[in-house]
Coordinates of C-alpha atoms in Angstrom, one line a residue:
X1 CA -10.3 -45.4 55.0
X2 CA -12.6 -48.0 54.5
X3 CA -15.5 -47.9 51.2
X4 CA -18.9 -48.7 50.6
X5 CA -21.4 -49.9 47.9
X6 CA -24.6 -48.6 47.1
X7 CA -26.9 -50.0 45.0
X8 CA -30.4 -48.3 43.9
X9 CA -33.1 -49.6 41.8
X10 CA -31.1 -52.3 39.4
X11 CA -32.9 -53.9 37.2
X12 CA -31.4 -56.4 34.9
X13 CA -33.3 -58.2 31.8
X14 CA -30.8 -61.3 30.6
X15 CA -30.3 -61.1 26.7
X16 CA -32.7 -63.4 26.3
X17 CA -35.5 -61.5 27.3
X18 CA -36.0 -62.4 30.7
X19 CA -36.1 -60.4 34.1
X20 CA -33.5 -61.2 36.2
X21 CA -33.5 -58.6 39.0
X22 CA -36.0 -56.2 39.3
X23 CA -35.7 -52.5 41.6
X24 CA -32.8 -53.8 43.8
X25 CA -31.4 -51.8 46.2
X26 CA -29.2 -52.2 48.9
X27 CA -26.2 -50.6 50.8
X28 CA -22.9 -52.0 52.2
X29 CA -21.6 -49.8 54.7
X30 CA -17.7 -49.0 55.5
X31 CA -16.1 -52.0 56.8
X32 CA -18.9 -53.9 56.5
X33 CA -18.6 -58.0 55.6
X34 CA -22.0 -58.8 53.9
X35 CA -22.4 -62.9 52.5
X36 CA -24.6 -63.2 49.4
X37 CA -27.0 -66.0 50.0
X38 CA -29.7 -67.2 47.2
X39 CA -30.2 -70.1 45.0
X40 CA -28.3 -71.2 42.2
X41 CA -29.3 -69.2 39.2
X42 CA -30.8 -66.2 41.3
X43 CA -28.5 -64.0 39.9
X44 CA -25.7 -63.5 42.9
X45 CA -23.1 -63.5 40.4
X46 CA -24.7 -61.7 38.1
X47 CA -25.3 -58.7 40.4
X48 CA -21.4 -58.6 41.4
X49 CA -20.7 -58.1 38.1
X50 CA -23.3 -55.4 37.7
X51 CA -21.4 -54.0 41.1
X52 CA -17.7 -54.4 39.1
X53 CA -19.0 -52.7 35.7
X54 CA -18.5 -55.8 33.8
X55 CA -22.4 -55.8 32.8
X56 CA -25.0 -52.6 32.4
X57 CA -28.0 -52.5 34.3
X58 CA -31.3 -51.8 31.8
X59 CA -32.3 -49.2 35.1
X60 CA -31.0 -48.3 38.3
X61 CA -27.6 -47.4 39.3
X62 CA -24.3 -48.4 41.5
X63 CA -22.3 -46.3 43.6
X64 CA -18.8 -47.1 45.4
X65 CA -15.9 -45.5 46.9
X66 CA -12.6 -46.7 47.9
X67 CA -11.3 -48.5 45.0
X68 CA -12.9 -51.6 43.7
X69 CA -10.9 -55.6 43.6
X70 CA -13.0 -57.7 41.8
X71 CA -12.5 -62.0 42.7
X72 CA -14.4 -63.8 39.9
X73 CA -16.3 -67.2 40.4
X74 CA -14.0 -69.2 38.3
X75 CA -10.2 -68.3 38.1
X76 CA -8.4 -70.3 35.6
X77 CA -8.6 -73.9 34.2
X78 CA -6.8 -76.3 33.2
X79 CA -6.5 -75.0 29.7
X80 CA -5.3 -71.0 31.0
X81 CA -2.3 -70.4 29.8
X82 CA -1.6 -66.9 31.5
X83 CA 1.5 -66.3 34.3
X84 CA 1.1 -65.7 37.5
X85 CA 2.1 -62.1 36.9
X86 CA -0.9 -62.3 34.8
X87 CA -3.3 -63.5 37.6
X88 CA -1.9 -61.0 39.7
X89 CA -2.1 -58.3 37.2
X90 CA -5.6 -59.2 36.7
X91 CA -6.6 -58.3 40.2
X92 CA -4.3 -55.0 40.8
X93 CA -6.1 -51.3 40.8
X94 CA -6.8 -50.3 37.3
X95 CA -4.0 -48.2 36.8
X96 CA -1.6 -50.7 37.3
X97 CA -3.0 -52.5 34.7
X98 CA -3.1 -49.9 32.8
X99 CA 0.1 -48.8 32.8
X100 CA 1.8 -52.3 33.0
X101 CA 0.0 -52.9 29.3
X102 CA 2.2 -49.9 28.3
X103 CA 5.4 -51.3 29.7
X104 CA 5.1 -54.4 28.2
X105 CA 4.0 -53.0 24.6
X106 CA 7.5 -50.4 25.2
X107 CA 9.6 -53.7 26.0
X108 CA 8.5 -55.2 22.9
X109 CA 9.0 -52.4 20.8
X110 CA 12.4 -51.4 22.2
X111 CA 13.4 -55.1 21.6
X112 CA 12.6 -55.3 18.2
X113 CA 13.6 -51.5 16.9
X114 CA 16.1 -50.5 19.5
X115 CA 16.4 -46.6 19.0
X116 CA 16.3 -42.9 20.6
X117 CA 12.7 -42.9 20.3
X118 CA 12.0 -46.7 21.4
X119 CA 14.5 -45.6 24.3
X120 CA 12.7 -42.7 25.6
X121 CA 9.2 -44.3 25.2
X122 CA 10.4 -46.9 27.7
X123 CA 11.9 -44.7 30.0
X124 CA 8.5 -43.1 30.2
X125 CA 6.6 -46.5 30.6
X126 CA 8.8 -47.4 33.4
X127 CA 7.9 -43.9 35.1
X128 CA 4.3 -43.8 34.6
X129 CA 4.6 -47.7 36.3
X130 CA 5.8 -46.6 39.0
X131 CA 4.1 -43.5 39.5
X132 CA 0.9 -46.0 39.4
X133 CA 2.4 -47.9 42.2
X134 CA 3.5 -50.6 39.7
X135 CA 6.5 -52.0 41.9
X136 CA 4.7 -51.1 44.7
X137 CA 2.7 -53.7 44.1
X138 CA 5.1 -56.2 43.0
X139 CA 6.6 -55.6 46.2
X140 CA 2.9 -56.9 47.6
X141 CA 2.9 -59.4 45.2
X142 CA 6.2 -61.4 46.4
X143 CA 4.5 -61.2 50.1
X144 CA 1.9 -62.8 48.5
X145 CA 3.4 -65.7 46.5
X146 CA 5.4 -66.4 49.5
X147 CA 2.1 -66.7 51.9
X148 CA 0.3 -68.7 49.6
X149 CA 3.0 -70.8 47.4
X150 CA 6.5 -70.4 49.8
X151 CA 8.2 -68.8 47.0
X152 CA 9.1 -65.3 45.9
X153 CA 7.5 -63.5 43.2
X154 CA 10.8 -63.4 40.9
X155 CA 10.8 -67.0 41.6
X156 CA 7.0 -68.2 39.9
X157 CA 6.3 -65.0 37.9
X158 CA 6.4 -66.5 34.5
X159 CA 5.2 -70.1 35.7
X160 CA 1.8 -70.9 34.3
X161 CA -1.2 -70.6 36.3
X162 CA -2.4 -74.1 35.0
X163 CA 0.3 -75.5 37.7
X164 CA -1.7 -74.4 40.5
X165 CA -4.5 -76.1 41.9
X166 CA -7.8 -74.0 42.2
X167 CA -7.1 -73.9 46.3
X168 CA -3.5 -72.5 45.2
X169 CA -4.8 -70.1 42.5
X170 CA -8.0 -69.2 45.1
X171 CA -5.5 -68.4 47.8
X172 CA -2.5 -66.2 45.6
X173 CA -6.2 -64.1 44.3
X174 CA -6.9 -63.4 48.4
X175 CA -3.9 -62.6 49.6
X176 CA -3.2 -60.2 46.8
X177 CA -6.8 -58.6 47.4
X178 CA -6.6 -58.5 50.9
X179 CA -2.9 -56.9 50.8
X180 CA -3.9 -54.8 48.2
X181 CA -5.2 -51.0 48.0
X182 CA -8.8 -51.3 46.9
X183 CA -11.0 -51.2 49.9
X184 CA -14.2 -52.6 48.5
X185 CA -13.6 -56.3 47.7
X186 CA -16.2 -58.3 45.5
X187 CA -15.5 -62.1 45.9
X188 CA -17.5 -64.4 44.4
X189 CA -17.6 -68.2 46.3
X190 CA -13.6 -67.3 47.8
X191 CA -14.0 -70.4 49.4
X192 CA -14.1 -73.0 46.6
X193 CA -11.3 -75.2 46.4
X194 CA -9.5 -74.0 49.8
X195 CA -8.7 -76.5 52.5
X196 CA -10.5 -76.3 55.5
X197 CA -7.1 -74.7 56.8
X198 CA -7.5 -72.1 53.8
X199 CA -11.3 -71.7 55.1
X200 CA -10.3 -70.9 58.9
X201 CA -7.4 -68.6 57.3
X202 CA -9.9 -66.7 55.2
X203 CA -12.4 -66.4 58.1
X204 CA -9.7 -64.8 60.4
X205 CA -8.6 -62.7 57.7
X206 CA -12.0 -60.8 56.8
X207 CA -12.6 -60.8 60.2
X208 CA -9.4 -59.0 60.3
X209 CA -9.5 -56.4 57.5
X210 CA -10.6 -53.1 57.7
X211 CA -12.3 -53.4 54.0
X212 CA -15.8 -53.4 53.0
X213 CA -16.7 -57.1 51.2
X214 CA -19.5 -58.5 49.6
X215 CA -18.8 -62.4 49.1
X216 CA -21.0 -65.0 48.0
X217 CA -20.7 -68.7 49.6
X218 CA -22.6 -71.8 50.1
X219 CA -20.3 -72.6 53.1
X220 CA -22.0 -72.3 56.5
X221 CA -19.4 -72.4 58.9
X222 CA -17.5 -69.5 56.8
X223 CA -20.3 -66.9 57.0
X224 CA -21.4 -67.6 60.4
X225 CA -17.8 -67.0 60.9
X226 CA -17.0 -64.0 59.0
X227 CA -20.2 -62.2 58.1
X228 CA -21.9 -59.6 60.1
X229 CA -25.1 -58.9 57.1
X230 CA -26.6 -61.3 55.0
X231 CA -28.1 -60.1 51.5
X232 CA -30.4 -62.8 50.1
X233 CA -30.9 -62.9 46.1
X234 CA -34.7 -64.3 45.5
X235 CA -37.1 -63.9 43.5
X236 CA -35.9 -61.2 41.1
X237 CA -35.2 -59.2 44.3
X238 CA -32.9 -58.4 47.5
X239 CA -33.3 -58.1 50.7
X240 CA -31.0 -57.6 53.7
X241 CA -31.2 -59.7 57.3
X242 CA -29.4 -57.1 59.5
X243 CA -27.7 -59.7 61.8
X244 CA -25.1 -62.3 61.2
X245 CA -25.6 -66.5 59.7
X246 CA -26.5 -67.8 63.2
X247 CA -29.8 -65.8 63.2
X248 CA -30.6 -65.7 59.7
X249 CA -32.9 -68.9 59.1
X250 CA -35.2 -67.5 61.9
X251 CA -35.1 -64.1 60.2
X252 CA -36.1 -65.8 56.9
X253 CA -39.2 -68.1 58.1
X254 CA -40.1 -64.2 59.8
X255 CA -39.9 -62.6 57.3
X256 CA -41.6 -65.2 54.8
X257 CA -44.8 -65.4 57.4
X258 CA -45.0 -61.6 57.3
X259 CA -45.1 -61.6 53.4
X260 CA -47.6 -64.5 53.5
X261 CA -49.6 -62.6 56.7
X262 CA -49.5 -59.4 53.9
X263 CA -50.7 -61.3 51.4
X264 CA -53.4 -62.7 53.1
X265 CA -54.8 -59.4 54.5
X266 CA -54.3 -58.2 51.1
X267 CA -56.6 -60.9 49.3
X268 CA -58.8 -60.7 52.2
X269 CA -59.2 -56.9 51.8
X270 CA -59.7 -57.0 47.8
X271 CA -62.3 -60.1 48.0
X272 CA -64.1 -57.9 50.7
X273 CA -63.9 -54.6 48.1
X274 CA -65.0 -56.3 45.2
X275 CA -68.1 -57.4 47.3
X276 CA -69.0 -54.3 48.0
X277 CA -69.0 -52.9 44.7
X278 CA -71.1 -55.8 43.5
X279 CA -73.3 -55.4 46.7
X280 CA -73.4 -51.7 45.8
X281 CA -74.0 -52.3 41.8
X282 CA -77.2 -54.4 42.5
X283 CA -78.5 -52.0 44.8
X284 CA -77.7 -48.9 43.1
X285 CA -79.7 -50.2 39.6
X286 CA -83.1 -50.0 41.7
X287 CA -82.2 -46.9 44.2
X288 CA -80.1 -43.6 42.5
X289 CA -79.2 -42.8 46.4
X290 CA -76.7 -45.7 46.9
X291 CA -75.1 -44.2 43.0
X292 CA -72.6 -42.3 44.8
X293 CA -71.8 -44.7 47.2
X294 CA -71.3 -47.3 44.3
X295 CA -69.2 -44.8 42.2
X296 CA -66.9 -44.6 45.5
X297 CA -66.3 -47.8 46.1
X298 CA -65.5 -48.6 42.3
X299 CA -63.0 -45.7 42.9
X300 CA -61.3 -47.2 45.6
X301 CA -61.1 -50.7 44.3
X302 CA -59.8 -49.3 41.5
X303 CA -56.8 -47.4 43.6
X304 CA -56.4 -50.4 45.7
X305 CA -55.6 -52.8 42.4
X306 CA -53.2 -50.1 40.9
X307 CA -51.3 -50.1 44.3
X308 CA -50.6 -53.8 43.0
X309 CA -50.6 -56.7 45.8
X310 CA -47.7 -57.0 48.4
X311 CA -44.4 -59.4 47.6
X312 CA -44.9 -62.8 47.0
X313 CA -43.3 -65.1 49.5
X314 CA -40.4 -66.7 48.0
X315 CA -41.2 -70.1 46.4
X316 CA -39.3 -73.3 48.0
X317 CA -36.6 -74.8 46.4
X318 CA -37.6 -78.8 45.4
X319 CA -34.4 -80.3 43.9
X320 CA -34.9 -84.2 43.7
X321 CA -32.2 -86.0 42.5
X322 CA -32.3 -89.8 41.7
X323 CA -29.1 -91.4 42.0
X324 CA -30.1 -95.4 40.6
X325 CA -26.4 -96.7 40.6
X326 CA -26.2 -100.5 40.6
X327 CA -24.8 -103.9 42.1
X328 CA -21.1 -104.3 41.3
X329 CA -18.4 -107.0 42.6
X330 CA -18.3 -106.6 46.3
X331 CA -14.4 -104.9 45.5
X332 CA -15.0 -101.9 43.9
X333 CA -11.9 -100.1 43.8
X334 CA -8.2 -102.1 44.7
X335 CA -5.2 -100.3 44.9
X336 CA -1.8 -102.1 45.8
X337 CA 1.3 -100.5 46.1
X338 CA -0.1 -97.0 44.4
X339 CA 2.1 -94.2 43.9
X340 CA 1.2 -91.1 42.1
X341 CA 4.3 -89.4 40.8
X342 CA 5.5 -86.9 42.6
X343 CA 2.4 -86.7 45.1
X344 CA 1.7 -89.9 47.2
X345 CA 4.3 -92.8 48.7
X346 CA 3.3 -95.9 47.8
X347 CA -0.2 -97.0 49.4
X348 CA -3.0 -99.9 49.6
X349 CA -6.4 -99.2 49.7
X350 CA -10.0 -101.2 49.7
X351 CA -13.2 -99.9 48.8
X352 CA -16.0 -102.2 49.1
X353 CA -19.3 -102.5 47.2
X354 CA -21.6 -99.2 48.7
X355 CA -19.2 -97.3 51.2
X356 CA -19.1 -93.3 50.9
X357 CA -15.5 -92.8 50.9
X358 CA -14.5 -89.0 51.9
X359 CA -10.8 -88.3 50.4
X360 CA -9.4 -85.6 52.5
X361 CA -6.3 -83.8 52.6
X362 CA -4.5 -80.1 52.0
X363 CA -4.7 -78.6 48.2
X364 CA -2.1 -80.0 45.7
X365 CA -1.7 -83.7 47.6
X366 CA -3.3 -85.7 44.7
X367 CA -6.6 -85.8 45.7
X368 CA -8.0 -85.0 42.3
X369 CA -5.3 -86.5 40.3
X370 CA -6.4 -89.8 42.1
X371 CA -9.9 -89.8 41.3
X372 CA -9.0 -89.1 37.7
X373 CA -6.5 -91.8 37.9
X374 CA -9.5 -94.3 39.1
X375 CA -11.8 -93.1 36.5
X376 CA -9.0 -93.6 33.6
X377 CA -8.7 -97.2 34.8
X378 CA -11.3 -98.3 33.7
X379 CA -10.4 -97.2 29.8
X380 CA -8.1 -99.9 29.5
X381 CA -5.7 -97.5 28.2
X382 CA -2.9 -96.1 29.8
X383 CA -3.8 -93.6 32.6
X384 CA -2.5 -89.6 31.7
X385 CA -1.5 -89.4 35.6
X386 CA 1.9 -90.3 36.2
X387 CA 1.7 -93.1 39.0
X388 CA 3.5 -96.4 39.7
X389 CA 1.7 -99.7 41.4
X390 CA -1.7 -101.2 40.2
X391 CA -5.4 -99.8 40.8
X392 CA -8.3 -102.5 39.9
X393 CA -11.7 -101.9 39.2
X394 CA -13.8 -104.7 40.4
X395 CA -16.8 -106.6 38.1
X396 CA -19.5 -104.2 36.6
X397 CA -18.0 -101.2 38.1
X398 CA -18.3 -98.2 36.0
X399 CA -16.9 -94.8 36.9
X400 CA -18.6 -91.7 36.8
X401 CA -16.3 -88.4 37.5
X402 CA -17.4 -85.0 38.6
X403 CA -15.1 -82.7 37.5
X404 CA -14.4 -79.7 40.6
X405 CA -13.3 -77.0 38.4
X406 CA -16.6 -77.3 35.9
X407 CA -13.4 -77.7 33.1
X408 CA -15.8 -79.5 30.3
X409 CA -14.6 -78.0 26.8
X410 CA -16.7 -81.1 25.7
X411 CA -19.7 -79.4 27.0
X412 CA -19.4 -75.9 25.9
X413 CA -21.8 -74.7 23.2
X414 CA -24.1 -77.7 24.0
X415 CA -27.3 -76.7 26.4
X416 CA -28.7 -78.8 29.1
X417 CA -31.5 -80.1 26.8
X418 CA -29.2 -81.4 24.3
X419 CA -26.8 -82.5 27.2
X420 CA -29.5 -84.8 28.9
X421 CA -31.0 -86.1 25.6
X422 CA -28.0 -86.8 23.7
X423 CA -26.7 -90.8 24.5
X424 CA -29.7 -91.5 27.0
X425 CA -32.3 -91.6 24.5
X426 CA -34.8 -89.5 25.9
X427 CA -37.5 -87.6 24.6
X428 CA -37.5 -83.8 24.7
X429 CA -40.8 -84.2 27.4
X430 CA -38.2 -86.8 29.5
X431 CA -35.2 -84.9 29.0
X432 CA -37.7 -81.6 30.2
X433 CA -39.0 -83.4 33.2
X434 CA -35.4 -84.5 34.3
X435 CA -34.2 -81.3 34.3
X436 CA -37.1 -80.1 36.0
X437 CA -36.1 -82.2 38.9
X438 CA -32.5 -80.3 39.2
X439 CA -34.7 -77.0 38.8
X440 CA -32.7 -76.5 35.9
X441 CA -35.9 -76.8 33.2
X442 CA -35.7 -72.4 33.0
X443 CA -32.4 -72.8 31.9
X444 CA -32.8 -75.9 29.1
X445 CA -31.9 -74.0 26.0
X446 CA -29.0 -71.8 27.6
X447 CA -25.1 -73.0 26.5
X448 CA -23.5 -74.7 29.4
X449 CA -21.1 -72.1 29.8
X450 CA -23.6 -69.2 30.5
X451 CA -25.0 -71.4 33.3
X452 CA -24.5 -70.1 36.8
X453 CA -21.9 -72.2 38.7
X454 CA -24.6 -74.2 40.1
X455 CA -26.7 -74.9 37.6
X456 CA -23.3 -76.6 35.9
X457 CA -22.7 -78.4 39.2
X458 CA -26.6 -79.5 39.2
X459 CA -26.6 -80.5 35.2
X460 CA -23.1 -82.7 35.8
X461 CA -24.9 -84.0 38.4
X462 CA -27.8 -85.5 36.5
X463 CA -26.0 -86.1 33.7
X464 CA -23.8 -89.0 36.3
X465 CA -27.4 -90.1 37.4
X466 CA -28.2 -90.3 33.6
X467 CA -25.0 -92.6 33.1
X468 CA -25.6 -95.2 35.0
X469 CA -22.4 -95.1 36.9
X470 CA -21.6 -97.4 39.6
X471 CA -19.0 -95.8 41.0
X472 CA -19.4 -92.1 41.6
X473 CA -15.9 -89.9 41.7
X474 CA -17.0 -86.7 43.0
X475 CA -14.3 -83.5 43.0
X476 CA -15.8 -80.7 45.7
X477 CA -19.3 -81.2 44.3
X478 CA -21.0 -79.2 47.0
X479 CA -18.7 -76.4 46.4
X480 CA -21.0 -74.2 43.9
X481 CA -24.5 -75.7 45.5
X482 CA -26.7 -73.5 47.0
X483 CA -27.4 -75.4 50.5
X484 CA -31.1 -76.9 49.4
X485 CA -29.2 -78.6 46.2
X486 CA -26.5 -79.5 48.7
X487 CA -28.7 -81.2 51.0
X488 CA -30.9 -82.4 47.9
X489 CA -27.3 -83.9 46.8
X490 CA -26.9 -85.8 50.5
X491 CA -30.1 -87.4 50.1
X492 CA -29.9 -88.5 46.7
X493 CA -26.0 -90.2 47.8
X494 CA -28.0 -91.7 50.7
X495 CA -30.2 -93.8 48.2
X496 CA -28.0 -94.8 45.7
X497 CA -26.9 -97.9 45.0
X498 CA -23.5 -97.8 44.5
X499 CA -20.0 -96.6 45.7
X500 CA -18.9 -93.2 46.1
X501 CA -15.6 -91.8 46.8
X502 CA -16.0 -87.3 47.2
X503 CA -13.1 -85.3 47.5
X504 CA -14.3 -82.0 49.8
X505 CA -13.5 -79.8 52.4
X506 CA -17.4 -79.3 53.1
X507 CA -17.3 -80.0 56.8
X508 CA -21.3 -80.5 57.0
X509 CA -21.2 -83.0 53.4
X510 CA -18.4 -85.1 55.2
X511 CA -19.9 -86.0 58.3
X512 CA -22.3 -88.8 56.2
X513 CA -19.2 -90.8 55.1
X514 CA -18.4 -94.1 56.1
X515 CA -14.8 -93.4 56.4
X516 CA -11.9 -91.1 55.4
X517 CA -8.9 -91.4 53.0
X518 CA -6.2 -89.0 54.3
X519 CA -3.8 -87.8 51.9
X520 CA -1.1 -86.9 54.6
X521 CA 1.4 -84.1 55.4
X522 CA 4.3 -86.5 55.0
X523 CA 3.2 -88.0 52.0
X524 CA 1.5 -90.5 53.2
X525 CA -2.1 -91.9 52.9
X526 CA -3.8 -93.9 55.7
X527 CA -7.3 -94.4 56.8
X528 CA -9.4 -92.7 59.7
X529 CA -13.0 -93.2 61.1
X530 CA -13.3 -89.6 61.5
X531 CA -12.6 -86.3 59.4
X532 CA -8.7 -85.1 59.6
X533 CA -8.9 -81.6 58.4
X534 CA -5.6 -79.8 59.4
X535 CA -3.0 -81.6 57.2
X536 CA -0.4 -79.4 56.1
X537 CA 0.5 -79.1 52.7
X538 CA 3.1 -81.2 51.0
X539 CA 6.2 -79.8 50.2
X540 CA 8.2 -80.7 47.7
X541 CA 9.9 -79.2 44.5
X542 CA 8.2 -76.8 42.8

């Protein structure tokens, strides 16, 4: 038996003060797959965690049946220091959870005081495990670990999840919601991070499942794919285009000229009552017959400005990004005889003065440790990634590195105002107007780490342009973009001067690159004119 969520009248005021959503209401129907559309700090994220409890609403309420699995936007990081029995854990039915806490507070006590009474409190943990389906689920959870990782669950249990890459973490988190019990899955941008192998796997797979899912995602091809309903976040509000992603731009530029065609009727209606009260007002101070008449219309203008005027159209995203860059040697990056430890044979590589580079390739090849290798180089120091072989730098190159995973403990407690004015020497009216470009001027005196996923991709984004990096080193920077940032994103890359090299699996972002760095099946890397997307991952010792 599938669920369903029901949503009616949420309102949300950030603690700040400021309306977020307003009188939402919405349903998702059994079996249902609904995508979340909206721009970046519309609040998509914030209303699945109003659906999962995490927040309160200030009015309004949420309704669901069927169990509830929860996928967050961000998983772990680099820094989370949590098991994969942990991540699992974290995503099992509630009394799971619940009952595994128990268990492991009885181990614990039994293994430092081991008596009767220890003894019998663990026998009773064990049972009230399994009676929640505890190693039912474990059972799930080795089918799981072995989809996603090609190991069993006894095997990686107790490895950190801080080994995984985010496509690894993001796929163990899907297969254990899919496979689990909870019909009603919440999954904020499931996407990120996942090979365009993972994509096409996810796609079949909620095509697939008999739950009800709500998921937000920037990627195209993924809800054209998958998604039958499209709820749109805008403007402090919802609503819901009834069809799937191939019809919904047409059902948007409908629906926006019938709230501007309202509108106009509305303002056309109110200037024509307003003159006829004044019309009436004139006439009525020389003639006491028209009084009545007057009185009327008063009376209905009145009425007709308490009904309040129709929904205002939703304004148009204007994200304008300035990417300056700068001449550099015409060899930007050389790498001779480059290995990175445990990843990547041996390889050469040029990348000239101005190319757009994509660096393709299945989750846990390299790909990121490659672009931080090229961005350590230029230190001086010793690079942190293990590698062998030499990579150069050429004259006046300087490397600027967005970071996929939004992993900045350097930025943390800092807000975007400080962020931009802090070693550029701007004033607060230029650091203001900067961020007002990025649409991220709203947001100025929030912490970076209570930013939406977006607004931190926008802010790194500006704070590169800011830099005055030659050399741009771009992790899945498309990944949390709403598509009017993404496309603002492709046109700032298109006038920059410099060099770029963008790890991504966005199949729309890749098709501007000049060529392709594939980080192969067998280890290899080699060099392609057009996109290679179905690279199998690399196997080796885990």
């Amino acid at each position: 038996m599938a669920g369903h969520i029901e949503v009616d009248g949420l309102t949300y005021v950030l603690p700040d003060g400021r309306l977020l959503l307003h009188d939402v209401s919405f349903r998702v129907g059994d079996g249902v797959k609904a995508g979340l559309v909206g721009p970046n700090g519309a609040g998509k994220t914030t209303l699945l965690r109003l659906i999962a409890g995490d927040l309160t609403p200030d009015d309004g309420r949420v309704v669901h049946s069927g169990g509830l699995g929860v996928m967050r936007q961000f998983i772990g990081s680099v820094r989370d220091a949590r098991t994969l029995h942990d991540l699992l854990l974290s995503v099992a039915p509630d009394r799971v959870r619940a009952t595994a806490d128990g268990l492991a507070l009885a181990e614990a006590a039994i293994a430092a005081h081991d008596d009767e009474k220890t003894q019998l409190a663990y026998a009773q943990a064990i049972t009230d495990y399994s009676d929640a389906g505890g190693y039912d689920m474990e059972v799930v959870w080795d089918t799981c670990t072995t989809a996603a990782l090609g190991l069993p669950y006894d095997a990686v249990r107790d490895r950190p999840v801080n080994t995984l890459s985010g496509g690894e973490q993001k796929r163990l988190v899907l297969e254990a919601l899919l496979r689990g019990p909870d019909q009603v899955l919440l999954l904020d941008e499931p996407d990120n991070y996942l090979d365009v192998p993972g994509k096409e796997w996810l796609e079949d797979r909620l095509r697939a499942t008999s739950k009800t899912v709500l998921l937000v995602s920037h990627d195209r091809q993924l809800l054209a794919d998958a998604a039958d309903r499209i709820v749109t976040v805008e403007s402090r509000g919802v609503w819901v285009h009834g069809g799937g992603f191939a019809t919904y731009a047409q059902g948007r530029e409908d629906r926006i000229a019938r709230l501007e065609d309202r509108r106009r009727r509305w303002n056309e209606e109110h200037a024509r009552l307003r003159n006829l009260v004044n019309t009436l007002r004139q006439t009525a101070a020389n003639n006491d017959a028209v009084s009545s008449s007057y009185r009327a219309a008063r009376t209905r203008l009145a009425r007709f400005e308490e009904a309040g005027q129709p929904e205002r159209p939703p304004r148009k995203q204007n994200v304008r990004m300035r990417m300056r860059g700068g001449r550099t040697g015409k060899r930007a990056v050389v790498c001779e005889a480059l290995e990175l430890t445990g990843l990547m044979r041996p390889f050469d590589a040029e990348i000239w003065y101005g190319e757009r580079i994509g660096v393709l390739g299945s989750n846990g090849s390299g790909k990121s440790h490659f672009l931080q290798l090229l961005e350590q180089a230029a230190d001086g120091a010793t690079p942190a990634v293990r590698h062998s072989g030499s990579v150069r730098l050429g004259a006046r190159v300087v490397p600027g590195r967005f970071v996929q995973t939004h992993a900045r403990p350097e930025l943390h407690g800092a807000t975007p105002a400080d962020l931009v004015m802090t070693g550029h020497a701007l004033t607060l009216n230029e650091a203001m107007a900067a961020l007002a470009r990025y649409e991220l001027a709203p947001a100025a005196s929030q912490r970076f780490e209570t930013l939406s996923g977006g607004q931190q991709a926008r802010l790194q984004i500006l704070l590169l342009e800011l830099s005055g990096a030659t050399l741009l080193l771009l992790d899945e920077p498309t990944d949390n973009l709403d598509l009017a940032s993404a496309e603002a994103l492709q046109d700032g890359l298109a006038a920059y001067s410099g060099t770029v090299l963008t790890v991504t699996h966005d199949r729309w972002f890749a098709a501007d690159f000049d060529r392709y760095l594939i980080f192969g099946a067998d280890g290899t890397v080699y060099e392609s004119d057009t996109p290679v997307w179905h690279e199998g991952r690399v196997e080796r010792a885990r």
